[in-house]
Amino acid sequence: MTSFNNEKEPLTGADIPFIPTLSSTFPIEADIKNKPEEYAEFQKLPGYAFDPETVNRSKHTLDFTKPISKHGWSEKLVLITGGCNGIGRKTVVDLAQLGATVVVGDIAKDGEDVVAQMREESGSDKIHFHRCDVTDYDAQIALFEFAQTIGSVTSVVVNAGVSELHKFLPPFTTQPSDPSAPPTKPNLQTLDVNINGAVYTIQLALHYLRLPGVFNQDRSITILGSVSSFLHMPRAPLYSASKHAIKAIFTELILMPFDKAHPIRINFVAPYFVGTKILPPTVIILLAGRPLTKVETVAETIVRLVDDGSGAVDADGKRIGGVRGRAFACCPEGVVKEVEVMEWGVSEAFSKRVISLLNFAAHCAGKEKLEIAKEVAGYVWSLVWPAKS
Ligand SMILES: NC(=O)c1ccc[n+]([C@@H]2O[C@H](COP(=O)([O-])OP(=O)(O)OC[C@H]3O[C@@H](n4cnc5c(N)ncnc54)[C@H](O)[C@@H]3O)[C@@H](O)[C@H]2O)c1
């Protein structure tokens, strides 16, 4: 039987070989740097070609002081889920006004009418609607196939979402309503839409964005999380769980080595409360008098991420391509803050080794068998006999 003794001293670097540091949410480099022994231990880990540039994350980030580029939009075909309301709707209008073609996949019954209104608002007839329930994988395939009949999808915005639709925690009491009967099975629709639906969209995006029609074009996936991907949200455990989960999936995606043949930029947007239909009336009452995030702020962040960043240049004026692997919290009063989801320098030992292995595989790709064998031997040797620092 496991016992829990909270009087015991917490584990230290001396107890375990490598401190499993949190590789998510907030920077912890300062913490570990203050513990020289652990830091030295960590630095001895083989970091074969471990470099943030080889994983799916750019060194540069969004620059909100620059106007959004007016160029290149006519070549973009953006597929967005949940584009008939709120954040998605504003994003669709903004993208269409810039000249992009937009395909909206939404479960909304009045989707055709909403799209007709959005065409009028934006002055663009390049907005298309395909009804789709994101929890149905075949329906999402049909959505992507529909988009491919219009052009080649270049950008995907994973936006469809619902709030806490069904309660699995009893309200204000821990007592079961009927002590003689077990509770009913929880309804997991919130997880179904916000996790499974989003995973289906990402899976299909990673396929369609690698099709020949978009070679040599900027390609991106923008994922809608929430501040509840990082913080707690009282009385919305399933919503909060779904948004934590999608952040975890984003983090996994950007850990992959950057594929130069298919440079798909993947970014994450985490809004604070926005006054859309997703907010139940009780939440709106509880937020009365507090500033909310504007739908315009979130839509602008998404549009900037869909933009290919062709204007971005380094100090020497060399083109550095678009932003990737970045997460942005959209706050009230038009403030957008970057959120650190991965502390690259002090990623935990397991992640570091996995990344180093993936990078190593990418490094060996295309080499002769004998050369690979030599490289593998060297790599394994570096794992069992880390270089002394
Ligand atoms: N509004 C906020 O306070 C807030 C805060 C943080 C994150 N977000 C996230 O932003 C995204 C957009 O939310 P919003 O505020 O615009 O909400 P919204 O309710 O205004 O719009 C959501 C859209 O998703 C569609 N949708 C819902 N279920 C679907 C399904 N099964 N298949 C296809 N489409 C479906 C709806 O029809 C609707 O058009 C969501 O992922 C949400 O979790 C919103």
Coordinates of C-alpha atoms and ligand atoms in Angstrom, one line a residue:
M1 CA 0.0 0.0 0.0
T2 CA 1.4 3.4 -0.9
S3 CA 1.7 5.9 1.9
F4 CA 2.0 9.6 1.6
N5 CA 4.2 11.3 4.1
N6 CA 4.2 15.0 3.7
E7 CA 6.8 15.5 6.4
K8 CA 9.5 13.9 4.3
E9 CA 12.0 16.3 2.8
P10 CA 11.3 16.8 -0.9
L11 CA 13.5 14.9 -3.4
T12 CA 16.6 16.7 -4.4
G13 CA 19.2 16.3 -7.2
A14 CA 21.1 13.9 -5.0
D15 CA 18.1 11.5 -4.8
I16 CA 17.4 11.2 -8.5
P17 CA 19.9 11.1 -11.4
F18 CA 18.2 13.9 -13.4
I19 CA 15.7 16.3 -12.0
P20 CA 12.6 16.0 -14.1
T21 CA 11.9 19.7 -14.6
L22 CA 8.6 21.0 -15.9
S23 CA 9.0 21.4 -19.6
S24 CA 5.9 23.4 -19.9
T25 CA 4.2 26.7 -19.2
F26 CA 6.7 29.0 -17.5
P27 CA 10.5 29.4 -17.7
I28 CA 12.4 27.6 -15.0
E29 CA 15.9 28.0 -16.2
A30 CA 16.6 30.5 -13.4
D31 CA 15.6 27.8 -10.8
I32 CA 17.9 25.1 -12.1
K33 CA 20.8 27.5 -12.7
N34 CA 20.7 28.2 -9.0
K35 CA 21.4 24.6 -8.4
P36 CA 24.9 24.2 -9.9
E37 CA 25.1 20.4 -9.3
E38 CA 21.9 19.6 -11.1
Y39 CA 22.6 22.1 -13.8
A40 CA 26.0 20.5 -14.4
E41 CA 24.4 17.1 -14.5
F42 CA 21.9 18.3 -17.0
Q43 CA 24.5 19.9 -19.2
K44 CA 26.4 16.6 -19.4
L45 CA 23.4 15.0 -21.2
P46 CA 24.2 14.3 -24.9
G47 CA 22.6 17.0 -26.8
Y48 CA 23.5 15.8 -30.3
A49 CA 22.5 18.6 -32.6
F50 CA 20.0 19.8 -29.9
D51 CA 19.1 23.3 -31.1
P52 CA 15.8 25.1 -31.1
E53 CA 16.3 25.9 -34.7
T54 CA 16.1 22.2 -35.7
V55 CA 12.8 21.8 -33.9
N56 CA 9.7 23.5 -35.0
R57 CA 10.2 26.8 -33.4
S58 CA 11.5 30.1 -34.8
K59 CA 13.9 32.3 -32.9
H60 CA 11.9 35.4 -33.8
T61 CA 8.4 36.1 -32.8
L62 CA 5.4 38.3 -33.9
D63 CA 6.0 42.0 -34.2
F64 CA 2.7 43.8 -33.4
T65 CA 4.2 47.2 -34.1
K66 CA 4.4 46.5 -37.8
P67 CA 1.3 46.7 -40.0
I68 CA -0.1 43.4 -41.4
S69 CA 1.4 42.7 -44.8
K70 CA -0.9 43.4 -47.7
H71 CA 1.0 41.0 -50.0
G72 CA 0.6 37.3 -50.7
W73 CA -2.9 36.9 -49.4
S74 CA -4.5 36.0 -52.8
E75 CA -2.3 32.8 -52.8
K76 CA -3.6 31.7 -49.4
L77 CA -6.5 29.3 -48.9
V78 CA -7.4 29.2 -45.2
L79 CA -9.5 26.4 -43.8
I80 CA -11.1 27.4 -40.5
T81 CA -13.3 25.3 -38.2
G82 CA -16.0 27.0 -36.2
G83 CA -15.9 30.1 -38.4
C84 CA -19.6 31.0 -38.2
N85 CA -19.5 32.8 -34.8
G86 CA -17.4 34.8 -32.5
I87 CA -13.6 34.7 -32.9
G88 CA -13.8 32.5 -36.0
R89 CA -16.3 34.8 -37.7
K90 CA -14.2 37.9 -37.2
T91 CA -11.1 36.1 -38.4
V92 CA -12.9 34.9 -41.6
V93 CA -14.0 38.5 -42.4
D94 CA -10.5 39.9 -41.7
L95 CA -8.8 37.3 -43.9
A96 CA -11.3 37.7 -46.7
Q97 CA -10.8 41.5 -46.6
L98 CA -7.0 41.0 -47.0
G99 CA -7.7 38.9 -50.1
A100 CA -7.4 35.3 -48.8
T101 CA -9.8 32.5 -49.9
V102 CA -11.5 31.1 -46.8
V103 CA -13.3 27.8 -46.3
V104 CA -15.5 27.6 -43.2
G105 CA -16.3 24.3 -41.6
D106 CA -19.0 24.7 -39.0
I107 CA -21.9 22.7 -37.5
A108 CA -24.1 25.9 -37.6
K109 CA -27.5 25.2 -39.3
D110 CA -27.5 28.8 -40.6
G111 CA -24.0 28.5 -42.0
E112 CA -24.9 29.4 -45.6
D113 CA -26.7 32.6 -44.4
V114 CA -23.8 33.5 -42.1
V115 CA -21.3 33.1 -45.0
A116 CA -23.6 35.3 -47.2
Q117 CA -23.4 38.0 -44.5
M118 CA -19.7 37.6 -44.2
R119 CA -19.2 38.0 -47.9
E120 CA -21.2 41.2 -47.8
E121 CA -19.3 42.5 -44.8
S122 CA -15.9 41.8 -46.3
G123 CA -16.7 42.7 -49.8
S124 CA -15.2 39.4 -50.9
D125 CA -17.0 36.4 -52.5
K126 CA -14.0 34.1 -51.7
I127 CA -15.7 32.7 -48.5
H128 CA -17.1 29.2 -48.8
F129 CA -19.1 27.1 -46.4
H130 CA -19.2 23.4 -45.8
R131 CA -21.3 22.0 -42.9
C132 CA -19.2 19.8 -40.7
D133 CA -19.3 18.4 -37.2
V134 CA -15.7 18.3 -36.2
T135 CA -16.2 15.3 -33.9
D136 CA -16.9 13.2 -37.1
Y137 CA -13.6 12.3 -38.8
D138 CA -15.2 11.4 -42.1
A139 CA -17.1 14.7 -42.1
Q140 CA -13.7 16.5 -41.6
I141 CA -12.2 14.6 -44.5
A142 CA -15.2 15.8 -46.6
L143 CA -14.5 19.3 -45.4
F144 CA -10.8 19.2 -46.5
E145 CA -11.8 17.5 -49.8
F146 CA -14.3 20.3 -50.4
A147 CA -11.6 22.9 -49.8
Q148 CA -9.3 21.1 -52.3
T149 CA -11.9 21.5 -55.0
I150 CA -11.5 25.3 -54.6
G151 CA -7.7 25.3 -54.4
S152 CA -4.9 24.0 -52.3
V153 CA -5.2 24.5 -48.6
T154 CA -2.2 26.6 -47.3
S155 CA -3.3 27.4 -43.8
V156 CA -5.6 25.7 -41.2
V157 CA -7.1 27.4 -38.1
V158 CA -8.2 24.9 -35.5
N159 CA -10.9 27.0 -33.9
A160 CA -14.2 25.2 -33.3
G161 CA -14.9 24.8 -29.7
V162 CA -17.6 24.6 -27.0
S163 CA -17.7 25.5 -23.3
E164 CA -18.5 23.2 -20.4
L165 CA -21.6 21.6 -21.9
H166 CA -22.5 19.0 -19.2
K167 CA -21.6 18.9 -15.6
F168 CA -19.9 15.9 -14.2
L169 CA -19.2 17.4 -10.8
P170 CA -22.4 17.8 -8.7
P171 CA -23.2 21.5 -8.0
F172 CA -22.2 22.8 -4.5
T173 CA -22.2 19.4 -2.8
T174 CA -20.2 16.3 -2.7
Q175 CA -23.2 14.2 -1.7
P176 CA -24.6 11.9 -4.4
S177 CA -28.3 12.9 -5.1
D178 CA -29.4 9.2 -4.8
P179 CA -27.1 7.3 -2.4
S180 CA -28.5 4.0 -3.5
A181 CA -27.6 4.4 -7.2
P182 CA -24.2 5.0 -8.8
P183 CA -23.9 8.3 -10.7
T184 CA -24.8 8.5 -14.3
K185 CA -22.0 8.2 -16.9
P186 CA -20.4 11.7 -17.5
N187 CA -21.2 13.3 -20.9
L188 CA -17.9 14.0 -22.5
Q189 CA -19.1 16.1 -25.5
T190 CA -16.8 19.0 -24.4
L191 CA -13.8 16.8 -24.7
D192 CA -15.1 15.3 -28.0
V193 CA -15.3 18.7 -29.7
N194 CA -12.3 20.5 -28.1
I195 CA -9.8 17.6 -28.1
N196 CA -10.9 14.9 -30.5
G197 CA -12.3 17.3 -33.1
A198 CA -9.1 19.4 -32.9
V199 CA -6.9 16.4 -33.2
Y200 CA -8.8 15.3 -36.3
T201 CA -8.3 18.7 -37.8
I202 CA -4.6 18.7 -37.0
Q203 CA -4.1 15.2 -38.4
L204 CA -5.8 16.1 -41.7
A205 CA -4.0 19.5 -41.8
L206 CA -0.6 17.7 -41.6
H207 CA -1.6 15.6 -44.5
Y208 CA -3.2 18.2 -46.8
L209 CA -0.5 20.8 -46.2
R210 CA 2.1 18.3 -47.5
L211 CA 0.3 17.7 -50.9
P212 CA 2.2 18.8 -54.0
G213 CA -0.1 21.8 -54.7
V214 CA 1.4 23.8 -51.9
F215 CA 5.2 23.0 -52.2
N216 CA 7.2 26.3 -52.1
Q217 CA 4.3 28.0 -50.3
D218 CA 4.1 29.2 -46.8
R219 CA 1.9 26.8 -44.8
S220 CA 0.6 27.1 -41.2
I221 CA -1.6 25.6 -38.5
T222 CA -2.9 27.9 -35.9
I223 CA -4.5 26.3 -32.8
L224 CA -7.0 27.9 -30.5
G225 CA -6.3 27.2 -26.9
S226 CA -7.3 29.4 -24.0
V227 CA -5.8 31.0 -20.9
S228 CA -7.3 28.0 -19.2
S229 CA -4.7 26.0 -21.1
F230 CA -2.3 27.5 -18.5
L231 CA -4.5 28.5 -15.6
H232 CA -7.5 26.8 -13.8
M233 CA -11.1 27.6 -14.6
P234 CA -13.4 27.1 -11.6
R235 CA -16.4 24.9 -12.4
A236 CA -15.3 24.1 -15.9
P237 CA -13.1 21.0 -15.4
L238 CA -13.8 19.4 -18.8
Y239 CA -13.3 22.7 -20.7
S240 CA -10.1 23.3 -18.8
A241 CA -8.9 19.8 -19.3
S242 CA -9.6 20.1 -23.0
K243 CA -7.6 23.3 -23.3
H244 CA -4.7 21.9 -21.3
A245 CA -4.8 18.9 -23.6
I246 CA -4.6 20.9 -26.8
K247 CA -1.7 22.9 -25.4
A248 CA 0.1 19.6 -24.7
I249 CA -0.6 18.5 -28.2
F250 CA 0.8 21.8 -29.5
T251 CA 3.9 21.3 -27.4
E252 CA 4.4 17.8 -28.8
L253 CA 4.0 19.1 -32.4
I254 CA 6.7 21.7 -32.0
L255 CA 9.1 19.3 -30.5
M256 CA 9.3 17.6 -33.9
P257 CA 12.4 18.5 -35.9
F258 CA 11.7 21.3 -38.3
D259 CA 11.0 19.6 -41.7
K260 CA 12.7 21.8 -44.3
A261 CA 10.8 20.0 -47.1
H262 CA 7.5 20.8 -45.5
P263 CA 8.0 23.9 -43.3
I264 CA 4.6 23.9 -41.7
R265 CA 4.4 26.7 -39.1
I266 CA 2.4 25.7 -36.0
N267 CA 1.4 28.3 -33.5
F268 CA -1.0 28.6 -30.5
V269 CA -3.4 31.4 -29.5
A270 CA -4.7 31.5 -25.9
P271 CA -7.5 34.1 -25.4
Y272 CA -8.8 35.3 -22.0
F273 CA -12.6 35.7 -21.8
V274 CA -14.1 37.1 -25.0
G275 CA -17.7 38.1 -25.2
T276 CA -18.9 35.5 -27.6
K277 CA -21.8 33.0 -27.6
I278 CA -19.5 30.4 -26.0
L279 CA -19.8 32.2 -22.7
P280 CA -22.8 31.0 -20.7
P281 CA -24.9 33.8 -19.2
T282 CA -23.7 33.0 -15.6
V283 CA -20.1 33.6 -16.7
I284 CA -21.1 36.9 -18.3
I285 CA -22.8 38.0 -15.1
L286 CA -19.8 37.0 -13.0
L287 CA -17.5 39.0 -15.3
A288 CA -19.7 42.1 -15.1
G289 CA -17.6 45.3 -14.8
R290 CA -14.3 43.5 -15.7
P291 CA -12.6 44.2 -19.0
L292 CA -12.9 41.3 -21.5
T293 CA -10.6 40.5 -24.4
K294 CA -11.8 42.0 -27.7
V295 CA -12.7 39.6 -30.5
E296 CA -10.6 41.9 -32.7
T297 CA -7.5 41.3 -30.6
V298 CA -7.8 37.5 -31.1
A299 CA -8.6 37.7 -34.8
E300 CA -5.6 40.0 -35.4
T301 CA -3.3 37.6 -33.6
I302 CA -4.6 34.7 -35.8
V303 CA -4.3 36.8 -39.0
R304 CA -0.7 37.8 -38.1
L305 CA 0.1 34.1 -37.6
V306 CA -1.5 33.1 -40.9
D307 CA 0.5 35.8 -42.6
D308 CA 3.7 34.3 -43.9
G309 CA 6.0 36.8 -42.2
S310 CA 7.7 37.5 -45.6
G311 CA 8.5 40.9 -44.2
A312 CA 10.5 39.5 -41.3
V313 CA 14.2 40.0 -41.8
D314 CA 17.1 39.5 -39.4
A315 CA 19.7 42.2 -38.4
D316 CA 21.5 41.7 -41.7
G317 CA 18.3 42.1 -43.7
K318 CA 18.2 38.4 -44.6
R319 CA 14.7 37.0 -44.9
I320 CA 14.0 34.7 -42.0
G321 CA 10.5 33.3 -42.8
G322 CA 7.4 33.1 -40.6
V323 CA 6.9 32.7 -36.9
R324 CA 6.5 29.1 -35.7
G325 CA 6.2 27.2 -32.4
R326 CA 5.0 30.3 -30.5
A327 CA 2.1 30.7 -28.1
F328 CA 0.2 34.0 -27.5
A329 CA -2.1 35.0 -24.7
C330 CA -4.7 37.5 -25.9
C331 CA -5.6 39.7 -22.9
P332 CA -8.0 42.6 -22.3
E333 CA -7.2 46.1 -23.6
G334 CA -5.6 44.9 -26.8
V335 CA -2.6 43.4 -25.0
V336 CA -1.0 40.2 -26.5
K337 CA 1.7 38.5 -24.4
E338 CA 3.9 35.6 -25.5
V339 CA 3.6 32.6 -23.3
E340 CA 6.7 30.3 -22.8
V341 CA 5.5 26.8 -23.4
M342 CA 8.9 25.1 -23.5
E343 CA 12.1 26.1 -21.8
W344 CA 14.5 24.9 -24.5
G345 CA 17.7 25.3 -22.6
V346 CA 16.5 23.3 -19.6
S347 CA 14.1 20.8 -21.2
E348 CA 13.8 17.7 -19.1
A349 CA 16.3 14.8 -19.7
F350 CA 13.7 12.5 -21.4
S351 CA 12.6 15.2 -23.8
K352 CA 16.1 16.2 -24.5
R353 CA 17.1 12.7 -25.5
V354 CA 14.0 12.2 -27.6
I355 CA 14.6 15.4 -29.5
S356 CA 18.3 14.6 -29.9
L357 CA 17.3 11.2 -31.3
L358 CA 14.8 12.7 -33.8
N359 CA 17.4 15.3 -34.8
F360 CA 19.9 12.5 -35.2
A361 CA 17.5 10.6 -37.5
A362 CA 17.0 13.7 -39.6
H363 CA 20.8 14.2 -39.7
C364 CA 21.3 10.6 -41.0
A365 CA 18.5 10.8 -43.6
G366 CA 19.9 10.3 -47.2
K367 CA 23.3 9.1 -46.0
E368 CA 25.0 5.9 -47.1
K369 CA 24.4 2.8 -44.9
L370 CA 28.1 2.6 -43.8
E371 CA 28.1 6.2 -42.9
I372 CA 24.8 5.8 -40.9
A373 CA 26.3 2.8 -39.1
K374 CA 29.3 4.9 -38.0
E375 CA 27.1 7.8 -37.0
V376 CA 24.8 5.4 -35.0
A377 CA 27.8 4.0 -33.2
G378 CA 29.0 7.5 -32.3
Y379 CA 25.5 8.5 -31.2
V380 CA 25.0 5.5 -28.9
W381 CA 28.5 6.0 -27.5
S382 CA 27.6 9.6 -26.7
L383 CA 24.5 8.4 -24.8
V384 CA 26.4 5.9 -22.6
W385 CA 29.5 8.0 -22.2
P386 CA 28.4 11.6 -22.1
A387 CA 31.3 14.1 -22.7
K388 CA 32.5 15.6 -19.5
S389 CA 31.8 19.4 -19.5
Ligands
LIG1 N1 -14.8 33.4 -26.1 C1 -13.9 33.1 -25.2 O1 -14.0 33.6 -24.0 C2 -12.8 32.2 -25.5 C3 -11.7 32.2 -24.6 C4 -10.6 31.3 -24.8 C5 -10.6 30.5 -25.9 N2 -11.7 30.5 -26.7 C6 -11.7 29.5 -27.8 O2 -11.9 30.1 -29.1 C7 -12.5 29.3 -30.0 C8 -13.7 30.0 -30.6 O3 -14.6 30.3 -29.6 P1 -15.7 31.5 -29.7 O4 -15.5 32.3 -28.5 O5 -15.6 32.2 -31.0 O6 -17.0 30.6 -29.6 P2 -18.4 30.7 -30.4 O7 -19.3 29.9 -29.7 O8 -18.7 32.1 -30.7 O9 -18.0 30.0 -31.8 C9 -17.6 28.7 -31.8 C10 -18.0 28.1 -33.2 O10 -17.7 26.7 -33.2 C11 -18.7 26.0 -33.9 N3 -18.8 24.7 -33.4 C12 -19.1 24.2 -32.1 N4 -19.2 22.9 -32.1 C13 -18.8 22.5 -33.3 C14 -18.7 21.2 -33.9 N5 -18.9 20.0 -33.3 N6 -18.3 21.1 -35.2 C15 -18.1 22.3 -36.0 N7 -18.3 23.5 -35.5 C16 -18.6 23.6 -34.2 C17 -20.0 26.8 -33.5 O11 -21.1 26.6 -34.4 C18 -19.5 28.2 -33.6 O12 -19.6 28.8 -34.8 C19 -12.9 28.0 -29.2 O13 -11.9 27.0 -29.4 C20 -12.8 28.5 -27.8 O14 -12.6 27.5 -26.8 C21 -12.8 31.3 -26.6

